[in-house]
Amino acid sequence: MSVKPFRKIIHVDMDAFFASVEQRDHPALRGKPIAVGHAGARGVVATASYEARKFGVHSAMPSAKARELCPELIFVHSRMKHYQAVSKQVRAIFERYTDIIEPVSIDEAFLDVTDNKIGARTGLEIAKRIKKEIREELGLVASAGVSYNKFLAKIASDYRKPDGLCVIHPDQALDFIDKLPIEAFWGIGPATAKRLHALGITTAPQLRAVSLSRLTELFGKAGLTYYNFVRGIDDRQVTTHRERKSVGCEETFGRDIKGKAIDEALTSVINELAQRVNRRKFKGKRLTLKVRFPDFTTLTRSASGLETLDSVEKITPLAYRLLKNVTLPATGIRLLGLSVSKTEQEIREDYLAKQMTLF
C-alpha cells in the first residue's frame, strides 16, 4: 500500500515591503524609522519599517498617532506603481521553481512546490534559494514558511520575522500549534478572539476541546475552519486564479462631512461603483456600505437585493436603506464606501455551473 506524499507549500512574505523598497532605493533612509504614507493630520500609515515598529508604529495607524509614538519618524510618499513593478520581479524569482503561485497581496504569496522545476526534494531547499535570490538580486528581505498546507505555511512565515525561515513538519504540527495563542490563527481577528476569551478559550488545546457542533453553533461555517486548523488540517489548494467576488470603491474626505454633503458623497460613490461593476462585467446581488467616523471607528452594513446590482438605479435605493441603519455622529464622517459582492447562493450556483462543464 503506497502512502500519499505530503504537499510542499511555501508562504513567502516580503518584510515591511514598501518601507524596505524605499530604504533600498534611498540609502539615507536605511536604519531609520520610516513610514510610507501621508504625514498630514488625516493621513494613515501604509507600512512602517522595523525601526519604526519598535516604537509601536504599524500599518493602518493614523499618522498623527504614529508621530506621537515616534517623533523622529520619517514619512515617505507611496509609489504604488513602483512597488507593483518590484512585486513582479519577486514573482519572476518564484517562477524559477513553480508555476503554481497564488498571490495573496502585493507582498506575499503561496507556492506549491510539490512538483518543482529544479527537482528539489524538500520545500526548505527552495525556500532558502528564494530568500537568497531576493536578497542578492533585489536587495530586499523576505520571510518564508514551509509546511504541508497553507494554514501552517502562513503561520511558519510569521514565526521568526523579519528575515525568518521556519519549517513545520507533519509530525511536529500539533506540538507547534499548541504553543500558539488563538490570536495567531488565520481568520481569528480581535472580535472573534474576544468572544473566545469570554468562553475561557485562549489556547489551541482549549479550542481543540470544543466540539464541531458547538463551534459551528457559535461561528457558523467559520467554526469548521477553526475546528480543522487547530488539528493541522487545511485542504485548500494553491490556486493560480482567484475569481473576483466583489467590486467596490470608497472615498476618504479631506475634512469630515455631514448632512447634505453625505448624500452628495453617497451619490458620487454610487455612480463610481456602477461604472466599475459594468466595466468588469461583475454580477452580484449583495451591497455593503462602509462608514468611518472621525475617531477611526468603522462600521459596515450589508443587504442583498433580488436583482443583480449593476446600475445606479438598482444600487441607489439599497445604499440609502443601509445608510439609514447607521447612527451618524454629529461630528460627521471621514470615509464612505460601497461594494457589490456575490451572495453565498450565487457562489454555490457558480460552483455547480462550473462542475457541470466537467461532464
mmCIF file of C-alpha atoms in Angstrom:
data_model
loop_
_atom_site.group_PDB
_atom_site.id
_atom_site.type_symbol
_atom_site.label_atom_id
_atom_site.label_comp_id
_atom_site.label_asym_id
_atom_site.label_seq_id
_atom_site.Cartn_x
_atom_site.Cartn_y
_atom_site.Cartn_z
ATOM 1 C CA MET A 1 0.000 0.000 0.000
ATOM 2 C CA SER A 2 1.508 3.327 -1.099
ATOM 3 C CA VAL A 3 1.343 6.381 1.120
ATOM 4 C CA LYS A 4 0.285 9.641 -0.496
ATOM 5 C CA PRO A 5 3.155 12.132 -0.130
ATOM 6 C CA PHE A 6 2.561 15.375 1.703
ATOM 7 C CA ARG A 7 2.326 18.545 -0.303
ATOM 8 C CA LYS A 8 5.173 21.053 -0.089
ATOM 9 C CA ILE A 9 3.709 24.529 0.394
ATOM 10 C CA ILE A 10 5.757 27.699 0.858
ATOM 11 C CA HIS A 11 4.412 31.043 2.037
ATOM 12 C CA VAL A 12 6.696 33.968 1.204
ATOM 13 C CA ASP A 13 6.113 37.339 2.871
ATOM 14 C CA MET A 14 8.202 40.382 1.957
ATOM 15 C CA ASP A 15 9.286 42.077 5.192
ATOM 16 C CA ALA A 16 7.952 45.669 5.550
ATOM 17 C CA PHE A 17 7.764 45.676 1.766
ATOM 18 C CA PHE A 18 7.008 49.299 0.859
ATOM 19 C CA ALA A 19 9.324 50.683 3.539
ATOM 20 C CA SER A 20 12.103 48.265 2.601
ATOM 21 C CA VAL A 21 11.894 49.287 -1.054
ATOM 22 C CA GLU A 22 12.216 52.947 -0.040
ATOM 23 C CA GLN A 23 15.211 52.222 2.198
ATOM 24 C CA ARG A 24 16.842 50.217 -0.582
ATOM 25 C CA ASP A 25 16.306 52.977 -3.133
ATOM 26 C CA HIS A 26 17.311 55.797 -0.760
ATOM 27 C CA PRO A 27 20.387 54.818 1.292
ATOM 28 C CA ALA A 28 19.956 57.856 3.576
ATOM 29 C CA LEU A 29 16.806 56.202 4.965
ATOM 30 C CA ARG A 30 18.495 52.933 5.925
ATOM 31 C CA GLY A 31 18.467 52.158 9.625
ATOM 32 C CA LYS A 32 15.985 54.950 10.324
ATOM 33 C CA PRO A 33 12.330 54.773 11.389
ATOM 34 C CA ILE A 34 10.244 55.466 8.308
ATOM 35 C CA ALA A 35 6.575 55.222 7.407
ATOM 36 C CA VAL A 36 5.165 55.043 3.912
ATOM 37 C CA GLY A 37 2.027 57.150 3.796
ATOM 38 C CA HIS A 38 0.719 60.673 4.134
ATOM 39 C CA ALA A 39 2.055 62.705 7.039
ATOM 40 C CA GLY A 40 -0.924 65.072 7.213
ATOM 41 C CA ALA A 41 -3.372 65.301 10.095
ATOM 42 C CA ARG A 42 -5.720 62.889 8.319
ATOM 43 C CA GLY A 43 -3.033 60.618 6.934
ATOM 44 C CA VAL A 44 -2.640 56.891 7.598
ATOM 45 C CA VAL A 45 0.480 54.719 7.722
ATOM 46 C CA ALA A 46 0.575 52.191 4.869
ATOM 47 C CA THR A 47 3.744 50.405 6.016
ATOM 48 C CA ALA A 48 6.303 51.056 8.735
ATOM 49 C CA SER A 49 9.948 49.992 8.746
ATOM 50 C CA TYR A 50 11.093 47.677 11.535
ATOM 51 C CA GLU A 51 12.958 50.585 13.096
ATOM 52 C CA ALA A 52 9.604 52.374 13.413
ATOM 53 C CA ARG A 53 7.760 49.270 14.613
ATOM 54 C CA LYS A 54 9.970 49.212 17.700
ATOM 55 C CA PHE A 55 8.093 52.340 18.785
ATOM 56 C CA GLY A 56 4.691 50.727 18.204
ATOM 57 C CA VAL A 57 4.077 52.234 14.770
ATOM 58 C CA HIS A 58 2.126 49.917 12.455
ATOM 59 C CA SER A 59 0.104 49.902 9.251
ATOM 60 C CA ALA A 60 -3.368 51.486 9.266
ATOM 61 C CA MET A 61 -2.359 53.705 12.208
ATOM 62 C CA PRO A 62 -3.287 57.407 11.958
ATOM 63 C CA SER A 63 -0.180 59.370 11.033
ATOM 64 C CA ALA A 64 -0.664 61.769 13.942
ATOM 65 C CA LYS A 65 -0.607 58.852 16.399
ATOM 66 C CA ALA A 66 2.479 57.401 14.716
ATOM 67 C CA ARG A 67 4.262 60.739 15.092
ATOM 68 C CA GLU A 68 3.387 60.796 18.808
ATOM 69 C CA LEU A 69 4.890 57.353 19.301
ATOM 70 C CA CYS A 70 7.985 58.116 17.254
ATOM 71 C CA PRO A 71 8.820 61.847 16.976
ATOM 72 C CA GLU A 72 11.768 61.031 14.682
ATOM 73 C CA LEU A 73 9.536 59.171 12.224
ATOM 74 C CA ILE A 74 10.254 59.987 8.568
ATOM 75 C CA PHE A 75 7.242 59.907 6.234
ATOM 76 C CA VAL A 76 7.738 58.855 2.622
ATOM 77 C CA HIS A 77 5.107 59.188 -0.090
ATOM 78 C CA SER A 78 3.808 55.937 -1.518
ATOM 79 C CA ARG A 79 4.941 54.872 -5.019
ATOM 80 C CA MET A 80 2.452 52.117 -5.757
ATOM 81 C CA LYS A 81 3.380 51.613 -9.415
ATOM 82 C CA HIS A 82 6.996 51.142 -8.381
ATOM 83 C CA TYR A 83 6.060 48.627 -5.669
ATOM 84 C CA GLN A 84 3.977 46.721 -8.204
ATOM 85 C CA ALA A 85 6.954 46.572 -10.559
ATOM 86 C CA VAL A 86 9.181 45.218 -7.765
ATOM 87 C CA SER A 87 6.474 42.691 -6.876
ATOM 88 C CA LYS A 88 6.633 41.388 -10.450
ATOM 89 C CA GLN A 89 10.387 40.935 -10.051
ATOM 90 C CA VAL A 90 9.776 38.877 -6.916
ATOM 91 C CA ARG A 91 7.241 36.752 -8.756
ATOM 92 C CA ALA A 92 9.752 36.135 -11.550
ATOM 93 C CA ILE A 93 12.005 34.533 -8.924
ATOM 94 C CA PHE A 94 9.116 32.325 -7.746
ATOM 95 C CA GLU A 95 8.522 31.195 -11.340
ATOM 96 C CA ARG A 96 12.000 29.672 -11.488
ATOM 97 C CA TYR A 97 10.702 26.961 -9.168
ATOM 98 C CA THR A 98 6.956 26.549 -9.855
ATOM 99 C CA ASP A 99 4.062 27.905 -11.878
ATOM 100 C CA ILE A 100 1.585 27.139 -9.084
ATOM 101 C CA ILE A 101 1.658 30.554 -7.404
ATOM 102 C CA GLU A 102 -1.205 32.185 -5.525
ATOM 103 C CA PRO A 103 -0.654 35.884 -4.798
ATOM 104 C CA VAL A 104 -2.311 36.883 -1.530
ATOM 105 C CA SER A 105 -1.386 40.544 -1.878
ATOM 106 C CA ILE A 106 1.320 42.656 -3.496
ATOM 107 C CA ASP A 107 3.887 41.451 -0.933
ATOM 108 C CA GLU A 108 3.024 37.813 -0.187
ATOM 109 C CA ALA A 109 2.181 34.594 -1.991
ATOM 110 C CA PHE A 110 1.740 30.852 -1.620
ATOM 111 C CA LEU A 111 3.766 28.450 -3.765
ATOM 112 C CA ASP A 112 3.066 24.762 -4.290
ATOM 113 C CA VAL A 113 6.495 23.205 -4.894
ATOM 114 C CA THR A 114 5.444 19.577 -4.506
ATOM 115 C CA ASP A 115 6.424 19.052 -8.148
ATOM 116 C CA ASN A 116 9.017 21.752 -8.763
ATOM 117 C CA LYS A 117 11.144 22.802 -11.719
ATOM 118 C CA ILE A 118 14.527 22.003 -10.163
ATOM 119 C CA GLY A 119 13.692 18.582 -8.742
ATOM 120 C CA ALA A 120 14.301 19.651 -5.144
ATOM 121 C CA ARG A 121 13.277 17.038 -2.591
ATOM 122 C CA THR A 122 12.308 19.500 0.127
ATOM 123 C CA GLY A 123 10.457 22.803 0.314
ATOM 124 C CA LEU A 124 13.148 24.063 2.668
ATOM 125 C CA GLU A 125 15.776 23.917 -0.088
ATOM 126 C CA ILE A 126 13.607 26.031 -2.390
ATOM 127 C CA ALA A 127 12.653 28.494 0.360
ATOM 128 C CA LYS A 128 16.343 29.073 1.133
ATOM 129 C CA ARG A 129 17.124 29.687 -2.529
ATOM 130 C CA ILE A 130 14.208 32.087 -2.964
ATOM 131 C CA LYS A 131 15.214 34.131 0.073
ATOM 132 C CA LYS A 132 18.842 34.242 -1.121
ATOM 133 C CA GLU A 133 17.907 35.344 -4.648
ATOM 134 C CA ILE A 134 15.517 38.044 -3.404
ATOM 135 C CA ARG A 135 18.281 39.427 -1.195
ATOM 136 C CA GLU A 136 21.086 39.245 -3.755
ATOM 137 C CA GLU A 137 19.175 40.312 -6.855
ATOM 138 C CA LEU A 138 16.628 42.765 -5.438
ATOM 139 C CA GLY A 139 18.307 43.948 -2.239
ATOM 140 C CA LEU A 140 15.237 43.032 -0.177
ATOM 141 C CA VAL A 141 14.443 40.669 2.681
ATOM 142 C CA ALA A 142 11.698 38.053 2.777
ATOM 143 C CA SER A 143 10.428 35.633 5.397
ATOM 144 C CA ALA A 144 9.337 32.149 4.360
ATOM 145 C CA GLY A 145 7.333 29.366 5.935
ATOM 146 C CA VAL A 146 7.267 25.766 4.716
ATOM 147 C CA SER A 147 4.709 23.119 5.573
ATOM 148 C CA TYR A 148 2.217 20.651 4.150
ATOM 149 C CA ASN A 149 -0.705 23.098 3.932
ATOM 150 C CA LYS A 150 -1.425 26.801 3.518
ATOM 151 C CA PHE A 151 -2.504 27.462 7.109
ATOM 152 C CA LEU A 152 0.709 26.133 8.617
ATOM 153 C CA ALA A 153 2.942 27.654 5.925
ATOM 154 C CA LYS A 154 1.451 31.051 6.687
ATOM 155 C CA ILE A 155 1.976 30.638 10.437
ATOM 156 C CA ALA A 156 5.543 29.457 9.810
ATOM 157 C CA SER A 157 6.396 32.540 7.731
ATOM 158 C CA ASP A 158 5.207 34.819 10.546
ATOM 159 C CA TYR A 159 7.045 32.898 13.255
ATOM 160 C CA ARG A 160 10.547 34.367 13.023
ATOM 161 C CA LYS A 161 10.071 37.651 11.160
ATOM 162 C CA PRO A 162 11.926 39.560 9.905
ATOM 163 C CA ASP A 163 14.200 37.501 7.669
ATOM 164 C CA GLY A 164 12.572 34.377 9.042
ATOM 165 C CA LEU A 165 12.635 30.803 7.822
ATOM 166 C CA CYS A 166 10.592 28.121 9.567
ATOM 167 C CA VAL A 167 9.524 24.603 8.626
ATOM 168 C CA ILE A 168 6.584 22.793 10.234
ATOM 169 C CA HIS A 169 6.806 19.064 9.546
ATOM 170 C CA PRO A 170 3.611 16.974 9.740
ATOM 171 C CA ASP A 171 4.978 15.147 12.798
ATOM 172 C CA GLN A 172 5.541 18.487 14.562
ATOM 173 C CA ALA A 173 2.310 20.235 13.577
ATOM 174 C CA LEU A 174 0.207 19.689 16.700
ATOM 175 C CA ASP A 175 3.076 20.485 19.057
ATOM 176 C CA PHE A 176 3.714 23.691 17.124
ATOM 177 C CA ILE A 177 0.023 24.646 17.065
ATOM 178 C CA ASP A 178 -0.325 24.044 20.796
ATOM 179 C CA LYS A 179 2.252 26.756 21.522
ATOM 180 C CA LEU A 180 0.172 29.387 19.737
ATOM 181 C CA PRO A 181 -2.364 31.793 21.210
ATOM 182 C CA ILE A 182 -5.679 31.677 19.392
ATOM 183 C CA GLU A 183 -4.974 35.165 18.014
ATOM 184 C CA ALA A 184 -2.270 33.621 15.824
ATOM 185 C CA PHE A 185 -4.824 31.550 13.945
ATOM 186 C CA TRP A 186 -5.693 32.667 10.432
ATOM 187 C CA GLY A 187 -9.237 34.062 10.479
ATOM 188 C CA ILE A 188 -9.396 34.807 14.215
ATOM 189 C CA GLY A 189 -9.383 38.580 14.490
ATOM 190 C CA PRO A 190 -9.830 40.770 17.577
ATOM 191 C CA ALA A 191 -13.629 40.401 17.686
ATOM 192 C CA THR A 192 -13.575 36.591 17.404
ATOM 193 C CA ALA A 193 -10.707 36.352 19.891
ATOM 194 C CA LYS A 194 -12.714 38.408 22.362
ATOM 195 C CA ARG A 195 -15.676 36.024 22.021
ATOM 196 C CA LEU A 196 -13.415 33.015 22.522
ATOM 197 C CA HIS A 197 -11.761 34.593 25.565
ATOM 198 C CA ALA A 198 -15.215 35.166 27.055
ATOM 199 C CA LEU A 199 -15.764 31.416 26.726
ATOM 200 C CA GLY A 200 -12.479 30.720 28.518
ATOM 201 C CA ILE A 201 -10.675 29.705 25.311
ATOM 202 C CA THR A 202 -7.252 31.289 24.942
ATOM 203 C CA THR A 203 -5.035 28.421 23.746
ATOM 204 C CA ALA A 204 -5.054 25.873 20.935
ATOM 205 C CA PRO A 205 -5.642 22.845 23.226
ATOM 206 C CA GLN A 206 -8.666 24.609 24.737
ATOM 207 C CA LEU A 207 -10.027 25.325 21.268
ATOM 208 C CA ARG A 208 -9.450 21.710 20.209
ATOM 209 C CA ALA A 209 -11.554 20.540 23.145
ATOM 210 C CA VAL A 210 -14.642 22.312 21.760
ATOM 211 C CA SER A 211 -16.899 20.116 19.627
ATOM 212 C CA LEU A 212 -17.526 20.845 15.955
ATOM 213 C CA SER A 213 -21.245 21.287 16.585
ATOM 214 C CA ARG A 214 -20.557 23.886 19.274
ATOM 215 C CA LEU A 215 -18.074 25.799 17.098
ATOM 216 C CA THR A 216 -20.477 25.915 14.157
ATOM 217 C CA GLU A 217 -23.254 26.989 16.501
ATOM 218 C CA LEU A 218 -21.084 29.878 17.683
ATOM 219 C CA PHE A 219 -19.324 30.886 14.464
ATOM 220 C CA GLY A 220 -21.233 29.371 11.535
ATOM 221 C CA LYS A 221 -19.118 27.930 8.724
ATOM 222 C CA ALA A 222 -16.018 29.584 10.228
ATOM 223 C CA GLY A 223 -16.416 27.131 13.106
ATOM 224 C CA LEU A 224 -15.461 24.254 10.800
ATOM 225 C CA THR A 225 -12.362 26.180 9.715
ATOM 226 C CA TYR A 226 -11.259 26.680 13.335
ATOM 227 C CA TYR A 227 -12.002 23.016 14.097
ATOM 228 C CA ASN A 228 -9.752 21.895 11.225
ATOM 229 C CA PHE A 229 -6.978 24.434 11.698
ATOM 230 C CA VAL A 230 -6.450 23.544 15.349
ATOM 231 C CA ARG A 231 -5.926 19.954 14.173
ATOM 232 C CA GLY A 232 -3.471 20.972 11.449
ATOM 233 C CA ILE A 233 -5.998 20.287 8.682
ATOM 234 C CA ASP A 234 -6.301 22.582 5.662
ATOM 235 C CA ASP A 235 -7.252 21.056 2.304
ATOM 236 C CA ARG A 236 -7.288 24.302 0.319
ATOM 237 C CA GLN A 237 -5.254 24.179 -2.865
ATOM 238 C CA VAL A 238 -2.785 26.794 -4.013
ATOM 239 C CA THR A 239 -4.795 28.364 -6.827
ATOM 240 C CA THR A 240 -3.250 30.302 -9.683
ATOM 241 C CA HIS A 241 -6.504 32.097 -10.498
ATOM 242 C CA ARG A 242 -8.628 33.828 -7.912
ATOM 243 C CA GLU A 243 -12.172 34.597 -9.028
ATOM 244 C CA ARG A 244 -13.328 38.105 -8.245
ATOM 245 C CA LYS A 245 -16.012 38.017 -5.561
ATOM 246 C CA SER A 246 -16.605 41.739 -5.115
ATOM 247 C CA VAL A 247 -16.173 45.161 -6.684
ATOM 248 C CA GLY A 248 -16.030 48.282 -4.556
ATOM 249 C CA CYS A 249 -14.936 51.868 -4.196
ATOM 250 C CA GLU A 250 -14.589 54.324 -1.345
ATOM 251 C CA GLU A 251 -13.706 57.952 -0.729
ATOM 252 C CA THR A 252 -11.761 59.467 2.150
ATOM 253 C CA PHE A 253 -12.635 63.130 2.632
ATOM 254 C CA GLY A 254 -10.158 65.951 3.197
ATOM 255 C CA ARG A 255 -12.312 67.060 6.120
ATOM 256 C CA ASP A 256 -15.216 65.429 7.962
ATOM 257 C CA ILE A 257 -18.533 65.788 6.155
ATOM 258 C CA LYS A 258 -22.111 65.745 7.436
ATOM 259 C CA GLY A 259 -25.680 66.460 6.438
ATOM 260 C CA LYS A 260 -26.305 67.136 2.765
ATOM 261 C CA ALA A 261 -22.631 66.575 1.957
ATOM 262 C CA ILE A 262 -23.012 62.904 2.926
ATOM 263 C CA ASP A 263 -25.885 62.485 0.451
ATOM 264 C CA GLU A 264 -23.803 64.111 -2.264
ATOM 265 C CA ALA A 265 -20.847 61.878 -1.452
ATOM 266 C CA LEU A 266 -23.010 58.758 -1.475
ATOM 267 C CA THR A 267 -24.374 59.696 -4.907
ATOM 268 C CA SER A 268 -20.817 60.096 -6.185
ATOM 269 C CA VAL A 269 -19.727 56.725 -4.775
ATOM 270 C CA ILE A 270 -22.818 55.019 -6.224
ATOM 271 C CA ASN A 271 -22.026 56.371 -9.691
ATOM 272 C CA GLU A 272 -18.412 55.266 -9.475
ATOM 273 C CA LEU A 273 -19.424 51.807 -8.224
ATOM 274 C CA ALA A 274 -21.920 51.313 -11.067
ATOM 275 C CA GLN A 275 -19.221 52.206 -13.596
ATOM 276 C CA ARG A 276 -16.736 49.752 -12.058
ATOM 277 C CA VAL A 277 -19.291 46.938 -11.879
ATOM 278 C CA ASN A 278 -20.155 47.373 -15.560
ATOM 279 C CA ARG A 279 -16.533 47.790 -16.632
ATOM 280 C CA ARG A 280 -15.671 44.448 -15.017
ATOM 281 C CA LYS A 281 -18.959 42.833 -16.093
ATOM 282 C CA PHE A 282 -19.393 41.741 -12.491
ATOM 283 C CA LYS A 283 -22.661 40.172 -11.357
ATOM 284 C CA GLY A 284 -23.586 40.353 -7.690
ATOM 285 C CA LYS A 285 -26.665 40.927 -5.568
ATOM 286 C CA ARG A 286 -25.168 41.904 -2.213
ATOM 287 C CA LEU A 287 -24.351 45.521 -1.320
ATOM 288 C CA THR A 288 -22.089 46.530 1.568
ATOM 289 C CA LEU A 289 -21.805 50.061 2.952
ATOM 290 C CA LYS A 290 -18.656 51.157 4.790
ATOM 291 C CA VAL A 291 -18.594 54.260 7.000
ATOM 292 C CA ARG A 292 -15.643 55.553 9.015
ATOM 293 C CA PHE A 293 -16.044 58.137 11.783
ATOM 294 C CA PRO A 294 -13.514 60.848 12.767
ATOM 295 C CA ASP A 295 -12.187 58.632 15.597
ATOM 296 C CA PHE A 296 -11.473 55.862 13.016
ATOM 297 C CA THR A 297 -14.377 53.699 14.204
ATOM 298 C CA THR A 298 -15.505 51.824 11.088
ATOM 299 C CA LEU A 299 -18.958 50.298 10.561
ATOM 300 C CA THR A 300 -20.286 48.130 7.744
ATOM 301 C CA ARG A 301 -23.861 47.291 6.806
ATOM 302 C CA SER A 302 -24.897 44.733 4.168
ATOM 303 C CA ALA A 303 -28.062 43.637 2.440
ATOM 304 C CA SER A 304 -28.965 41.558 -0.605
ATOM 305 C CA GLY A 305 -31.291 42.588 -3.403
ATOM 306 C CA LEU A 306 -33.401 40.461 -5.700
ATOM 307 C CA GLU A 307 -31.733 41.820 -8.821
ATOM 308 C CA THR A 308 -28.127 42.000 -9.965
ATOM 309 C CA LEU A 309 -26.742 45.316 -8.746
ATOM 310 C CA ASP A 310 -25.301 46.630 -11.985
ATOM 311 C CA SER A 311 -26.790 50.117 -12.355
ATOM 312 C CA VAL A 312 -27.240 53.370 -10.443
ATOM 313 C CA GLU A 313 -30.985 52.779 -10.370
ATOM 314 C CA LYS A 314 -30.623 49.382 -8.693
ATOM 315 C CA ILE A 315 -27.848 50.347 -6.269
ATOM 316 C CA THR A 316 -29.257 53.677 -5.026
ATOM 317 C CA PRO A 317 -32.324 52.571 -3.002
ATOM 318 C CA LEU A 318 -30.396 49.781 -1.277
ATOM 319 C CA ALA A 319 -27.468 52.091 -0.496
ATOM 320 C CA TYR A 320 -29.720 54.677 1.169
ATOM 321 C CA ARG A 321 -31.502 51.955 3.105
ATOM 322 C CA LEU A 322 -28.171 50.804 4.509
ATOM 323 C CA LEU A 323 -27.136 54.360 5.355
ATOM 324 C CA LYS A 324 -30.320 54.838 7.391
ATOM 325 C CA ASN A 325 -29.237 51.892 9.538
ATOM 326 C CA VAL A 326 -26.114 53.779 10.648
ATOM 327 C CA THR A 327 -26.296 56.279 13.507
ATOM 328 C CA LEU A 328 -24.059 59.059 12.252
ATOM 329 C CA PRO A 329 -22.135 61.117 14.811
ATOM 330 C CA ALA A 330 -22.741 64.865 14.982
ATOM 331 C CA THR A 331 -19.081 65.363 14.067
ATOM 332 C CA GLY A 332 -19.662 63.777 10.647
ATOM 333 C CA ILE A 333 -17.766 61.052 8.794
ATOM 334 C CA ARG A 334 -14.313 60.775 7.212
ATOM 335 C CA LEU A 335 -14.845 57.884 4.762
ATOM 336 C CA LEU A 336 -17.703 56.405 2.761
ATOM 337 C CA GLY A 337 -17.561 53.284 0.618
ATOM 338 C CA LEU A 338 -19.738 50.771 -1.208
ATOM 339 C CA SER A 339 -19.096 47.336 -2.672
ATOM 340 C CA VAL A 340 -21.116 44.784 -4.618
ATOM 341 C CA SER A 341 -20.393 41.120 -3.917
ATOM 342 C CA LYS A 342 -21.776 37.709 -4.642
ATOM 343 C CA THR A 343 -24.162 36.118 -2.137
ATOM 344 C CA GLU A 344 -23.460 32.627 -0.795
ATOM 345 C CA GLN A 345 -26.203 31.323 -3.091
ATOM 346 C CA GLU A 346 -24.582 32.934 -6.129
ATOM 347 C CA ILE A 347 -21.202 31.437 -5.200
ATOM 348 C CA ARG A 348 -22.779 27.974 -4.901
ATOM 349 C CA GLU A 349 -24.594 28.370 -8.216
ATOM 350 C CA ASP A 350 -21.379 29.448 -9.956
ATOM 351 C CA TYR A 351 -19.583 26.443 -8.490
ATOM 352 C CA LEU A 352 -22.280 23.999 -9.616
ATOM 353 C CA ALA A 353 -22.341 25.523 -13.092
ATOM 354 C CA LYS A 354 -18.582 25.002 -13.388
ATOM 355 C CA GLN A 355 -18.868 21.416 -12.180
ATOM 356 C CA MET A 356 -21.468 20.664 -14.857
ATOM 357 C CA THR A 357 -18.980 21.693 -17.545
ATOM 358 C CA LEU A 358 -16.732 18.812 -16.433
ATOM 359 C CA PHE A 359 -19.226 16.176 -17.624
#
